[in-house]
DNA sequence: ATTTAAAAATTGATATATCAATTTGCAATG
DNA sequence: CATTGCAAATTGATATATCAATTTTTAAAT
């Protein structure tokens, strides 16, 4: 997380839009109108533009100059590339994490995991957020903050598609097993467990999307121009 | 490279400041005054703020709200983390690149390499830029654009420190050897060659900096507050 | 001389106004 | 009926003005 900035308006707008994109409340291709947003938040255009500008730098928003701001459309290839990159980053991270994770970090991980194991009544958006945090904490335990940050940002962009994988117990089981391997300080085992999870997620996502969106060029609901 | 945006003012400012930070013309900690920049470019504050906002999202600029914009200060740990991350990303990239690089891509690589082998009269800033392009092209040959983009962005942030490694022939030799291994479609050899380069760069950078900046908390010249 | 407090100045954040490009809709034409 | 060209409307980019925070200066007190 970047250093806390007491920059009220801009960050409130940024956080909300970001969260709405990540959790899929705003669909790819959907327009983000400055005018609408500024009314919604009761501000002027400046903080809205700032927020959208920031999001575009994270590839969550695409700017068509003098035309509009849109939730970024992801192509099939881009999605596949991101999933591959995810494996590279997270495998490197767990390997290191399993060697140097502290007991406190394990407790933190357990706490987060318990948090989204229990309450099934919660919305998927909450689940999505906590899944990101779980994987971020694992990456953080690698000791490499830069690596961890990249993992988190990538997860942000992938989150919309991860919803496909929300098959209840599967993820819970895998996360439990991963925690076990981390407690055992077993790099190879942790790597194997995580790789299995990521591979299954990847094929599930790609299969599902190839079937559902066979005709369209870009992913997501909107199908906007 | 993000899709071309015909957004004149903002992008001109963004490109120039970015380049000045990367090549070390602007030192870490140095202030980037909106007022100065707007006069320099003959624009109003809006495009300047946009550009700085974007740069802060890439961690090249740090915002102190209601106070000022500064070239980001990098701690020793952050530098070390980034160098480690670089190895993770680039090793994964060459491995794939050596398997699937096309003849055209090899020619492109040779061309860029020749470009900064010959003219020694050029400034280091030119050298820095071309080194980034070389490594970016290798990553691009992996076929994973997302991975390649991350490599490029990381190099942007590392470039300032790479200048330490500009020991003439060393880099030229290694790059030649790397091209050889790519032509031979030898993943293991390419990986070994690149790892050697990166390891040497890393220790050289860290050693030099630990000696030079022993006292100060942050890296770079400025030592600004 | 050093520290503290208050005030002045600097600077960025936010708001509003104007400008320029793009997009949309309608009408004319083949 | 489809297509092209023009005009109107929408929308973002840029410019300017105002506001609020921070930083610096200065002067007083210890």
CSV table of C-alpha atoms (C1' of nucleotides) in Angstrom, one decimal:
chain,number,residue,atom,x,y,z
A,1,UNK,CA,0.0,0.0,0.0
A,2,UNK,CA,1.4,3.4,-0.9
A,3,UNK,CA,2.0,5.8,2.0
A,4,UNK,CA,-1.2,7.2,3.4
A,5,UNK,CA,-2.1,10.5,1.8
A,6,UNK,CA,-4.6,12.7,3.6
A,7,UNK,CA,-5.9,13.7,0.3
A,8,UNK,CA,-9.6,13.2,1.1
A,9,UNK,CA,-11.7,13.7,-2.1
A,10,UNK,CA,-9.3,12.2,-4.6
A,11,UNK,CA,-8.6,9.1,-2.6
A,12,UNK,CA,-12.2,8.4,-1.7
A,13,UNK,CA,-13.1,8.6,-5.4
A,14,UNK,CA,-10.1,6.5,-6.4
A,15,UNK,CA,-10.9,3.8,-3.8
A,16,UNK,CA,-14.5,3.5,-4.7
A,17,UNK,CA,-14.1,3.3,-8.4
A,18,UNK,CA,-11.2,0.9,-8.0
A,19,UNK,CA,-13.2,-1.4,-5.8
A,20,UNK,CA,-16.1,-1.3,-8.1
A,21,UNK,CA,-14.0,-2.3,-11.1
A,22,UNK,CA,-12.2,-5.0,-9.2
A,23,UNK,CA,-15.3,-6.6,-7.8
A,24,UNK,CA,-17.0,-6.4,-11.2
A,25,UNK,CA,-19.7,-4.0,-10.2
A,26,UNK,CA,-18.5,-1.9,-13.2
A,27,UNK,CA,-18.1,-3.9,-16.3
A,28,UNK,CA,-15.3,-3.8,-18.8
A,29,UNK,CA,-16.1,-1.3,-21.5
A,30,UNK,CA,-18.4,0.7,-19.3
A,31,UNK,CA,-18.1,4.4,-19.4
A,32,UNK,CA,-17.0,6.4,-16.4
A,33,UNK,CA,-18.4,9.8,-16.9
A,34,UNK,CA,-16.7,12.7,-15.2
A,35,UNK,CA,-19.9,14.6,-14.9
A,36,UNK,CA,-21.8,11.7,-13.4
A,37,UNK,CA,-19.0,10.9,-10.9
A,38,UNK,CA,-18.5,14.5,-9.9
A,39,UNK,CA,-22.2,14.8,-9.0
A,40,UNK,CA,-22.2,11.4,-7.3
A,41,UNK,CA,-19.4,12.5,-5.0
A,42,UNK,CA,-20.4,16.1,-4.8
A,43,UNK,CA,-17.0,17.4,-5.9
A,44,UNK,CA,-15.7,19.3,-8.9
A,45,UNK,CA,-14.0,17.6,-11.9
A,46,UNK,CA,-10.5,17.9,-10.6
A,47,UNK,CA,-10.4,15.1,-8.0
A,48,UNK,CA,-12.4,12.9,-10.3
A,49,UNK,CA,-10.0,13.4,-13.1
A,50,UNK,CA,-7.1,12.7,-10.7
A,51,UNK,CA,-8.6,9.5,-9.6
A,52,UNK,CA,-9.3,8.3,-13.1
A,53,UNK,CA,-5.8,9.3,-14.2
A,54,UNK,CA,-4.4,7.1,-11.4
A,55,UNK,CA,-6.5,4.2,-12.3
A,56,UNK,CA,-5.5,4.4,-16.0
A,57,UNK,CA,-1.9,4.1,-14.9
A,58,UNK,CA,-2.8,0.8,-13.3
A,59,UNK,CA,-4.5,-0.4,-16.4
A,60,UNK,CA,-7.9,-0.5,-14.8
A,61,UNK,CA,-9.2,2.4,-16.7
A,62,UNK,CA,-8.6,3.3,-20.4
A,63,UNK,CA,-8.6,6.9,-21.6
A,64,UNK,CA,-9.8,7.8,-25.0
A,65,UNK,CA,-8.6,11.5,-25.1
A,66,UNK,CA,-11.3,14.1,-25.6
A,67,UNK,CA,-13.9,11.3,-25.7
A,68,UNK,CA,-14.2,9.4,-22.4
A,69,UNK,CA,-12.9,7.1,-19.6
A,70,UNK,CA,-13.8,3.4,-19.8
A,71,UNK,CA,-13.3,0.4,-17.6
A,72,UNK,CA,-10.4,-1.4,-19.4
A,73,UNK,CA,-11.3,-4.2,-21.8
A,74,UNK,CA,-9.1,-7.2,-21.4
A,75,UNK,CA,-8.3,-9.4,-24.4
A,76,UNK,CA,-8.0,-13.1,-24.1
A,77,UNK,CA,-4.3,-13.0,-24.7
A,78,UNK,CA,-3.9,-10.3,-22.1
A,79,UNK,CA,-5.7,-12.4,-19.6
A,80,UNK,CA,-3.6,-15.4,-20.3
A,81,UNK,CA,-0.4,-13.3,-20.1
A,82,UNK,CA,-1.5,-12.0,-16.7
A,83,UNK,CA,-2.3,-15.4,-15.4
A,84,UNK,CA,1.1,-16.6,-16.5
A,85,UNK,CA,2.8,-13.6,-14.9
A,86,UNK,CA,0.9,-14.3,-11.8
A,87,UNK,CA,2.4,-17.8,-11.6
A,88,UNK,CA,5.9,-16.5,-12.1
A,89,UNK,CA,5.6,-13.9,-9.3
A,90,UNK,CA,3.7,-15.9,-6.8
A,91,UNK,CA,5.8,-19.0,-7.2
A,92,UNK,CA,9.0,-17.0,-6.6
A,93,UNK,CA,7.2,-15.4,-3.6
A,94,UNK,CA,6.0,-18.5,-1.8
A,95,UNK,CA,9.4,-20.2,-2.3
A,96,UNK,CA,11.0,-17.4,-0.3
A,97,UNK,CA,8.1,-17.0,2.1
A,98,UNK,CA,8.3,-20.7,3.1
A,99,UNK,CA,11.9,-20.0,4.2
A,100,UNK,CA,11.5,-16.9,6.1
A,101,UNK,CA,7.9,-16.5,7.2
A,102,UNK,CA,7.5,-15.6,10.9
A,103,UNK,CA,5.0,-17.0,13.4
A,104,UNK,CA,3.3,-13.7,13.5
A,105,UNK,CA,2.8,-13.6,9.8
A,106,UNK,CA,1.4,-17.1,9.9
A,107,UNK,CA,-1.1,-16.0,12.5
A,108,UNK,CA,-2.1,-13.0,10.4
A,109,UNK,CA,-2.6,-15.3,7.4
A,110,UNK,CA,-4.8,-17.7,9.5
A,111,UNK,CA,-6.9,-14.8,10.7
A,112,UNK,CA,-7.6,-13.5,7.2
A,113,UNK,CA,-8.3,-17.0,5.9
A,114,UNK,CA,-10.7,-17.6,8.8
A,115,UNK,CA,-12.3,-14.3,8.0
A,116,UNK,CA,-13.5,-15.5,4.6
A,117,UNK,CA,-14.1,-19.1,5.4
A,118,UNK,CA,-16.8,-18.5,7.9
A,119,UNK,CA,-19.4,-16.0,6.7
A,120,UNK,CA,-20.9,-17.4,3.6
A,121,UNK,CA,-23.7,-14.9,3.7
A,122,UNK,CA,-21.3,-12.1,2.7
A,123,UNK,CA,-21.2,-10.8,-0.8
A,124,UNK,CA,-18.7,-12.0,-3.3
A,125,UNK,CA,-17.1,-8.6,-3.4
A,126,UNK,CA,-16.0,-9.1,0.2
A,127,UNK,CA,-14.6,-12.6,-0.7
A,128,UNK,CA,-12.7,-11.1,-3.6
A,129,UNK,CA,-11.1,-8.5,-1.4
A,130,UNK,CA,-10.0,-11.0,1.1
A,131,UNK,CA,-8.6,-13.4,-1.4
A,132,UNK,CA,-6.4,-10.6,-2.7
A,133,UNK,CA,-5.2,-9.9,0.9
A,134,UNK,CA,-4.4,-13.6,1.5
A,135,UNK,CA,-2.2,-13.8,-1.5
A,136,UNK,CA,-0.7,-10.4,-0.8
A,137,UNK,CA,0.2,-11.5,2.7
A,138,UNK,CA,1.9,-14.7,1.4
A,139,UNK,CA,3.9,-12.6,-1.0
A,140,UNK,CA,4.8,-10.1,1.7
A,141,UNK,CA,6.2,-12.9,3.8
A,142,UNK,CA,8.8,-13.4,1.1
A,143,UNK,CA,10.5,-10.3,2.6
A,144,UNK,CA,10.5,-8.6,-0.8
A,145,UNK,CA,8.0,-5.7,-0.6
A,146,UNK,CA,8.4,-4.8,-4.2
A,147,UNK,CA,7.5,-8.3,-5.3
A,148,UNK,CA,4.5,-8.3,-2.9
A,149,UNK,CA,3.2,-5.0,-4.3
A,150,UNK,CA,3.4,-6.3,-7.8
A,151,UNK,CA,1.5,-9.4,-6.8
A,152,UNK,CA,-1.2,-7.3,-5.2
A,153,UNK,CA,-1.6,-5.0,-8.2
A,154,UNK,CA,-1.8,-8.0,-10.6
A,155,UNK,CA,-4.5,-9.6,-8.4
A,156,UNK,CA,-6.4,-6.3,-8.5
A,157,UNK,CA,-6.6,-6.6,-12.3
A,158,UNK,CA,-7.3,-10.3,-12.2
A,159,UNK,CA,-10.0,-10.2,-9.5
A,160,UNK,CA,-12.9,-9.7,-11.9
A,161,UNK,CA,-12.1,-13.0,-13.5
A,162,UNK,CA,-11.4,-14.9,-10.3
A,163,UNK,CA,-15.0,-14.8,-9.4
A,164,UNK,CA,-15.4,-17.7,-11.8
A,165,UNK,CA,-13.3,-19.8,-9.3
A,166,UNK,CA,-15.5,-19.1,-6.3
A,167,UNK,CA,-16.3,-22.7,-6.0
A,168,UNK,CA,-16.8,-22.7,-2.2
A,169,UNK,CA,-14.7,-25.3,-0.6
A,170,UNK,CA,-12.0,-25.7,-3.3
A,171,UNK,CA,-10.2,-22.5,-2.4
A,172,UNK,CA,-10.6,-22.9,1.3
A,173,UNK,CA,-9.0,-26.4,1.1
A,174,UNK,CA,-6.1,-25.2,-1.0
A,175,UNK,CA,-5.4,-22.2,1.3
A,176,UNK,CA,-5.5,-24.5,4.3
A,177,UNK,CA,-3.0,-26.8,2.7
A,178,UNK,CA,-0.8,-23.8,1.7
A,179,UNK,CA,-0.8,-22.5,5.3
A,180,UNK,CA,0.2,-26.0,6.4
A,181,UNK,CA,3.2,-26.0,4.0
A,182,UNK,CA,4.2,-22.6,5.2
A,183,UNK,CA,4.1,-23.7,8.9
A,184,UNK,CA,6.2,-26.7,7.9
A,185,UNK,CA,8.7,-24.2,6.3
A,186,UNK,CA,8.5,-26.5,3.2
A,187,UNK,CA,9.4,-24.3,0.1
A,188,UNK,CA,9.0,-27.2,-2.4
A,189,UNK,CA,5.7,-28.3,-0.9
A,190,UNK,CA,4.3,-24.7,-0.7
A,191,UNK,CA,5.3,-24.1,-4.3
A,192,UNK,CA,3.6,-27.3,-5.4
A,193,UNK,CA,0.4,-26.5,-3.6
A,194,UNK,CA,0.2,-23.0,-4.9
A,195,UNK,CA,1.1,-24.0,-8.4
A,196,UNK,CA,-1.7,-26.5,-8.3
A,197,UNK,CA,-4.2,-23.9,-7.2
A,198,UNK,CA,-3.1,-21.4,-9.8
A,199,UNK,CA,-3.0,-23.9,-12.6
A,200,UNK,CA,-6.5,-25.0,-11.8
A,201,UNK,CA,-7.7,-21.5,-11.6
A,202,UNK,CA,-6.1,-20.6,-14.8
A,203,UNK,CA,-7.6,-23.4,-16.9
A,204,UNK,CA,-11.0,-22.9,-15.2
A,205,UNK,CA,-11.0,-19.3,-16.1
A,206,UNK,CA,-9.7,-19.7,-19.6
A,207,UNK,CA,-12.1,-22.5,-20.3
A,208,UNK,CA,-15.1,-20.8,-19.0
A,209,UNK,CA,-14.3,-17.6,-20.8
A,210,UNK,CA,-13.5,-19.2,-24.1
A,211,UNK,CA,-16.9,-20.9,-23.9
A,212,UNK,CA,-18.9,-17.9,-22.8
A,213,UNK,CA,-17.3,-15.2,-24.8
A,214,UNK,CA,-16.4,-17.2,-27.9
A,215,UNK,CA,-17.7,-14.6,-30.3
A,216,UNK,CA,-16.7,-11.3,-28.7
A,217,UNK,CA,-13.2,-9.9,-29.0
A,218,UNK,CA,-13.0,-8.6,-25.5
A,219,UNK,CA,-13.8,-10.0,-22.0
A,220,UNK,CA,-16.5,-8.9,-19.6
A,221,UNK,CA,-20.1,-8.1,-19.8
A,222,UNK,CA,-20.5,-4.7,-21.4
A,223,UNK,CA,-19.4,-5.4,-24.9
A,224,UNK,CA,-19.2,-1.6,-25.4
A,225,UNK,CA,-17.5,-0.1,-28.3
B,1,UNK,CA,4.2,1.1,-24.4
B,2,UNK,CA,0.6,2.2,-23.6
B,3,UNK,CA,-1.6,3.0,-26.6
B,4,UNK,CA,-0.6,6.3,-28.3
B,5,UNK,CA,-2.7,9.1,-26.9
B,6,UNK,CA,-2.9,12.3,-28.9
B,7,UNK,CA,-2.9,14.2,-25.7
B,8,UNK,CA,-0.3,16.7,-26.5
B,9,UNK,CA,0.6,18.7,-23.5
B,10,UNK,CA,0.2,16.1,-20.8
B,11,UNK,CA,2.3,13.5,-22.5
B,12,UNK,CA,5.0,15.9,-23.5
B,13,UNK,CA,5.4,16.9,-19.9
B,14,UNK,CA,5.1,13.3,-18.7
B,15,UNK,CA,7.7,12.0,-21.1
B,16,UNK,CA,10.3,14.7,-20.4
B,17,UNK,CA,10.0,14.5,-16.6
B,18,UNK,CA,10.1,10.8,-16.7
B,19,UNK,CA,13.2,10.7,-18.9
B,20,UNK,CA,14.9,13.2,-16.6
B,21,UNK,CA,14.2,11.1,-13.6
B,22,UNK,CA,15.3,7.9,-15.3
B,23,UNK,CA,18.5,9.2,-16.6
B,24,UNK,CA,19.4,10.9,-13.3
B,25,UNK,CA,19.1,14.5,-14.5
B,26,UNK,CA,16.7,15.0,-11.7
B,27,UNK,CA,18.0,13.6,-8.4
B,28,UNK,CA,16.0,11.7,-5.8
B,29,UNK,CA,14.4,14.0,-3.3
B,30,UNK,CA,14.5,16.9,-5.7
B,31,UNK,CA,11.4,19.0,-5.8
B,32,UNK,CA,9.2,19.2,-8.9
B,33,UNK,CA,7.4,22.5,-8.6
B,34,UNK,CA,4.1,22.8,-10.5
B,35,UNK,CA,4.7,26.5,-10.9
B,36,UNK,CA,8.2,26.1,-12.4
B,37,UNK,CA,7.1,23.3,-14.7
B,38,UNK,CA,4.1,25.1,-16.0
B,39,UNK,CA,6.2,28.1,-16.9
B,40,UNK,CA,8.9,25.8,-18.5
B,41,UNK,CA,6.3,24.2,-20.7
B,42,UNK,CA,4.1,27.2,-21.2
B,43,UNK,CA,1.0,25.5,-20.0
B,44,UNK,CA,-1.4,25.8,-17.1
B,45,UNK,CA,-1.3,23.7,-14.0
B,46,UNK,CA,-3.7,21.0,-15.2
B,47,UNK,CA,-1.4,19.0,-17.6
B,48,UNK,CA,1.5,19.3,-15.2
B,49,UNK,CA,-0.6,17.9,-12.3
B,50,UNK,CA,-1.8,15.1,-14.6
B,51,UNK,CA,1.7,14.2,-15.6
B,52,UNK,CA,3.0,14.2,-12.0
B,53,UNK,CA,0.0,12.2,-10.9
B,54,UNK,CA,0.9,9.5,-13.5
B,55,UNK,CA,4.5,9.4,-12.5
B,56,UNK,CA,3.6,9.0,-8.9
B,57,UNK,CA,1.6,5.9,-9.8
B,58,UNK,CA,4.8,4.5,-11.3
B,59,UNK,CA,6.6,5.3,-8.1
B,60,UNK,CA,8.9,7.7,-9.8
B,61,UNK,CA,7.4,10.7,-8.1
B,62,UNK,CA,6.3,11.0,-4.5
B,63,UNK,CA,3.4,13.3,-3.5
B,64,UNK,CA,3.4,15.1,-0.2
B,65,UNK,CA,-0.2,16.4,-0.2
B,66,UNK,CA,-0.5,20.2,0.0
B,67,UNK,CA,3.2,20.4,0.2
B,68,UNK,CA,4.9,19.3,-3.0
B,69,UNK,CA,6.0,16.7,-5.6
B,70,UNK,CA,9.4,15.1,-5.3
B,71,UNK,CA,11.5,12.6,-7.2
B,72,UNK,CA,11.0,9.4,-5.2
B,73,UNK,CA,13.7,8.5,-2.7
B,74,UNK,CA,14.7,4.8,-2.8
B,75,UNK,CA,15.9,3.1,0.3
B,76,UNK,CA,18.6,0.5,0.2
B,77,UNK,CA,16.1,-2.3,0.9
B,78,UNK,CA,13.8,-1.1,-1.8
B,79,UNK,CA,16.7,-1.1,-4.3
B,80,UNK,CA,17.7,-4.6,-3.3
B,81,UNK,CA,14.1,-5.8,-3.6
B,82,UNK,CA,13.8,-4.3,-7.0
B,83,UNK,CA,17.0,-6.0,-8.2
B,84,UNK,CA,15.8,-9.3,-6.9
B,85,UNK,CA,12.4,-8.8,-8.6
B,86,UNK,CA,14.3,-8.0,-11.8
B,87,UNK,CA,16.0,-11.3,-11.7
B,88,UNK,CA,12.8,-13.2,-11.1
B,89,UNK,CA,11.1,-11.4,-14.1
B,90,UNK,CA,13.9,-11.4,-16.5
B,91,UNK,CA,14.9,-15.0,-15.9
B,92,UNK,CA,11.4,-16.2,-16.5
B,93,UNK,CA,11.3,-14.0,-19.6
B,94,UNK,CA,14.6,-15.2,-21.3
B,95,UNK,CA,13.8,-18.8,-20.6
B,96,UNK,CA,10.6,-18.4,-22.7
B,97,UNK,CA,12.2,-16.1,-25.2
B,98,UNK,CA,15.0,-18.6,-26.0
B,99,UNK,CA,12.3,-21.0,-26.9
B,100,UNK,CA,10.1,-18.9,-29.1
B,101,UNK,CA,12.1,-15.9,-30.4
B,102,UNK,CA,11.7,-15.3,-34.1
B,103,UNK,CA,14.5,-14.4,-36.5
B,104,UNK,CA,13.0,-10.9,-37.0
B,105,UNK,CA,13.1,-10.3,-33.2
B,106,UNK,CA,16.8,-11.4,-33.2
B,107,UNK,CA,17.5,-8.9,-35.9
B,108,UNK,CA,15.8,-6.2,-34.0
B,109,UNK,CA,17.8,-7.0,-30.9
B,110,UNK,CA,21.1,-6.9,-32.9
B,111,UNK,CA,20.1,-3.6,-34.3
B,112,UNK,CA,19.5,-2.0,-30.9
B,113,UNK,CA,22.6,-3.6,-29.5
B,114,UNK,CA,24.7,-2.2,-32.4
B,115,UNK,CA,23.1,1.1,-31.8
B,116,UNK,CA,24.7,1.5,-28.4
B,117,UNK,CA,27.9,-0.4,-29.1
B,118,UNK,CA,29.2,2.0,-31.7
B,119,UNK,CA,28.7,5.7,-30.7
B,120,UNK,CA,30.7,6.2,-27.6
B,121,UNK,CA,30.5,9.9,-27.9
B,122,UNK,CA,26.8,9.9,-27.0
B,123,UNK,CA,25.7,10.8,-23.5
B,124,UNK,CA,25.0,8.2,-20.9
B,125,UNK,CA,21.3,9.1,-21.0
B,126,UNK,CA,21.1,7.7,-24.5
B,127,UNK,CA,23.0,4.6,-23.4
B,128,UNK,CA,20.5,4.2,-20.5
B,129,UNK,CA,17.5,4.4,-22.8
B,130,UNK,CA,18.9,1.8,-25.2
B,131,UNK,CA,19.8,-0.6,-22.4
B,132,UNK,CA,16.2,-0.5,-21.3
B,133,UNK,CA,15.1,-1.2,-24.8
B,134,UNK,CA,17.4,-4.1,-25.2
B,135,UNK,CA,16.1,-5.9,-22.1
B,136,UNK,CA,12.6,-4.9,-23.0
B,137,UNK,CA,12.9,-6.6,-26.4
B,138,UNK,CA,14.3,-9.8,-24.8
B,139,UNK,CA,11.3,-9.9,-22.5
B,140,UNK,CA,9.0,-9.1,-25.4
B,141,UNK,CA,10.3,-12.2,-27.2
B,142,UNK,CA,8.9,-14.3,-24.4
B,143,UNK,CA,5.6,-13.7,-26.0
B,144,UNK,CA,4.1,-12.4,-22.7
B,145,UNK,CA,3.4,-8.7,-23.2
B,146,UNK,CA,2.3,-8.3,-19.6
B,147,UNK,CA,5.6,-9.7,-18.4
B,148,UNK,CA,7.6,-7.5,-20.8
B,149,UNK,CA,5.8,-4.4,-19.7
B,150,UNK,CA,6.6,-5.1,-16.1
B,151,UNK,CA,10.3,-5.6,-17.0
B,152,UNK,CA,10.3,-2.3,-18.7
B,153,UNK,CA,8.7,-0.4,-15.9
B,154,UNK,CA,11.1,-1.9,-13.4
B,155,UNK,CA,14.0,-1.0,-15.5
B,156,UNK,CA,12.8,2.5,-15.6
B,157,UNK,CA,12.9,2.7,-11.9
B,158,UNK,CA,16.3,1.0,-11.8
B,159,UNK,CA,17.9,3.0,-14.6
B,160,UNK,CA,19.3,5.7,-12.3
B,161,UNK,CA,21.4,3.1,-10.4
B,162,UNK,CA,22.4,1.1,-13.5
B,163,UNK,CA,24.7,4.0,-14.5
B,164,UNK,CA,27.1,2.6,-12.1
B,165,UNK,CA,27.5,-0.4,-14.3
B,166,UNK,CA,28.4,1.5,-17.5
B,167,UNK,CA,31.8,-0.1,-17.5
B,168,UNK,CA,32.1,0.0,-21.3
B,169,UNK,CA,32.9,-3.4,-22.7
B,170,UNK,CA,31.4,-5.5,-19.9
B,171,UNK,CA,27.8,-5.0,-20.9
B,172,UNK,CA,28.6,-5.2,-24.6
B,173,UNK,CA,30.2,-8.6,-24.1
B,174,UNK,CA,27.4,-10.0,-22.1
B,175,UNK,CA,24.8,-8.7,-24.5
B,176,UNK,CA,26.6,-10.3,-27.3
B,177,UNK,CA,26.8,-13.6,-25.5
B,178,UNK,CA,23.1,-13.4,-24.7
B,179,UNK,CA,22.2,-12.8,-28.3
B,180,UNK,CA,24.3,-15.9,-29.2
B,181,UNK,CA,22.4,-18.0,-26.7
B,182,UNK,CA,19.1,-16.8,-28.1
B,183,UNK,CA,20.1,-17.5,-31.7
B,184,UNK,CA,21.1,-21.0,-30.5
B,185,UNK,CA,17.6,-21.3,-28.9
B,186,UNK,CA,19.3,-22.4,-25.7
B,187,UNK,CA,17.1,-21.5,-22.8
B,188,UNK,CA,19.4,-22.8,-20.1
B,189,UNK,CA,22.4,-21.0,-21.6
B,190,UNK,CA,20.5,-17.8,-22.1
B,191,UNK,CA,19.3,-18.0,-18.5
B,192,UNK,CA,22.8,-18.6,-17.2
B,193,UNK,CA,24.3,-15.7,-19.2
B,194,UNK,CA,21.6,-13.2,-18.1
B,195,UNK,CA,21.8,-14.3,-14.5
B,196,UNK,CA,25.5,-13.8,-14.5
B,197,UNK,CA,25.0,-10.3,-15.9
B,198,UNK,CA,22.3,-9.4,-13.4
B,199,UNK,CA,24.2,-10.8,-10.4
B,200,UNK,CA,27.3,-8.9,-11.2
B,201,UNK,CA,25.2,-5.7,-11.8
B,202,UNK,CA,23.5,-6.3,-8.5
B,203,UNK,CA,26.6,-6.7,-6.4
B,204,UNK,CA,28.4,-3.9,-8.2
B,205,UNK,CA,25.5,-1.5,-7.5
B,206,UNK,CA,24.9,-2.6,-4.0
B,207,UNK,CA,28.6,-2.5,-3.1
B,208,UNK,CA,29.1,0.9,-4.6
B,209,UNK,CA,26.1,2.4,-3.0
B,210,UNK,CA,26.8,0.9,0.4
B,211,UNK,CA,30.2,2.5,0.2
B,212,UNK,CA,29.2,5.9,-1.1
B,213,UNK,CA,26.0,6.5,0.8
B,214,UNK,CA,27.0,4.7,3.9
B,215,UNK,CA,25.7,7.5,6.1
B,216,UNK,CA,22.6,8.6,4.4
B,217,UNK,CA,19.3,6.8,4.7
B,218,UNK,CA,18.2,7.2,1.1
B,219,UNK,CA,19.9,6.8,-2.2
B,220,UNK,CA,20.7,9.4,-4.8
B,221,UNK,CA,22.5,12.7,-4.8
B,222,UNK,CA,20.1,15.3,-3.5
B,223,UNK,CA,19.8,14.3,0.1
B,224,UNK,CA,16.8,16.5,0.3
B,225,UNK,CA,14.5,16.5,3.2
C,1,DA,C1',22.1,31.7,21.8
C,2,DT,C1',18.3,28.5,21.5
C,3,DT,C1',13.7,27.5,21.5
C,4,DT,C1',9.0,28.7,20.7
C,5,DA,C1',5.0,31.1,18.7
C,6,DA,C1',2.8,33.5,15.6
C,7,DA,C1',2.2,35.5,11.1
C,8,DA,C1',3.4,35.8,6.4
C,9,DA,C1',4.4,33.5,2.2
C,10,DT,C1',4.5,29.6,-0.7
C,11,DT,C1',2.3,25.8,-2.8
C,12,DG,C1',-0.8,22.4,-4.0
C,13,DA,C1',-6.0,21.1,-3.9
C,14,DT,C1',-10.3,22.2,-5.4
C,15,DA,C1',-13.7,24.8,-7.9
C,16,DT,C1',-15.3,27.1,-11.9
C,17,DA,C1',-15.0,28.8,-16.7
C,18,DT,C1',-13.7,28.4,-21.4
C,19,DC,C1',-12.0,25.8,-25.3
C,20,DA,C1',-11.5,22.0,-28.7
C,21,DA,C1',-12.2,17.5,-30.1
C,22,DT,C1',-15.3,13.8,-30.7
C,23,DT,C1',-19.6,11.8,-31.1
C,24,DT,C1',-24.4,11.8,-32.4
C,25,DG,C1',-28.3,12.8,-35.1
C,26,DC,C1',-30.5,14.5,-38.9
C,27,DA,C1',-31.1,15.6,-43.5
C,28,DA,C1',-29.8,15.4,-48.2
C,29,DT,C1',-28.3,12.5,-51.9
C,30,DG,C1',-27.3,8.5,-54.7
D,1,DC,C1',-33.0,2.1,-48.2
D,2,DA,C1',-28.3,2.9,-47.4
D,3,DT,C1',-24.7,6.3,-47.2
D,4,DT,C1',-22.5,10.6,-46.8
D,5,DG,C1',-21.9,15.2,-45.0
D,6,DC,C1',-22.9,18.7,-42.0
D,7,DA,C1',-24.6,20.7,-37.7
D,8,DA,C1',-25.6,20.4,-32.9
D,9,DA,C1',-24.6,18.5,-28.6
D,10,DT,C1',-21.8,16.1,-25.5
D,11,DT,C1',-17.6,15.5,-23.1
D,12,DG,C1',-13.0,15.9,-21.8
D,13,DA,C1',-8.8,19.1,-21.9
D,14,DT,C1',-7.0,23.2,-20.6
D,15,DA,C1',-6.9,27.7,-18.3
D,16,DT,C1',-7.9,30.6,-14.5
D,17,DA,C1',-9.5,31.7,-9.8
D,18,DT,C1',-10.1,30.7,-5.1
D,19,DC,C1',-9.2,28.0,-0.9
D,20,DA,C1',-6.7,25.5,2.6
D,21,DA,C1',-2.7,23.4,4.1
D,22,DT,C1',2.2,23.5,4.9
D,23,DT,C1',6.5,25.7,5.3
D,24,DT,C1',9.3,29.5,6.3
D,25,DT,C1',10.3,33.6,8.5
D,26,DT,C1',10.5,36.5,12.2
D,27,DA,C1',10.4,38.1,16.6
D,28,DA,C1',9.8,37.3,21.4
D,29,DA,C1',10.9,34.7,25.6
D,30,DT,C1',13.7,31.7,28.3
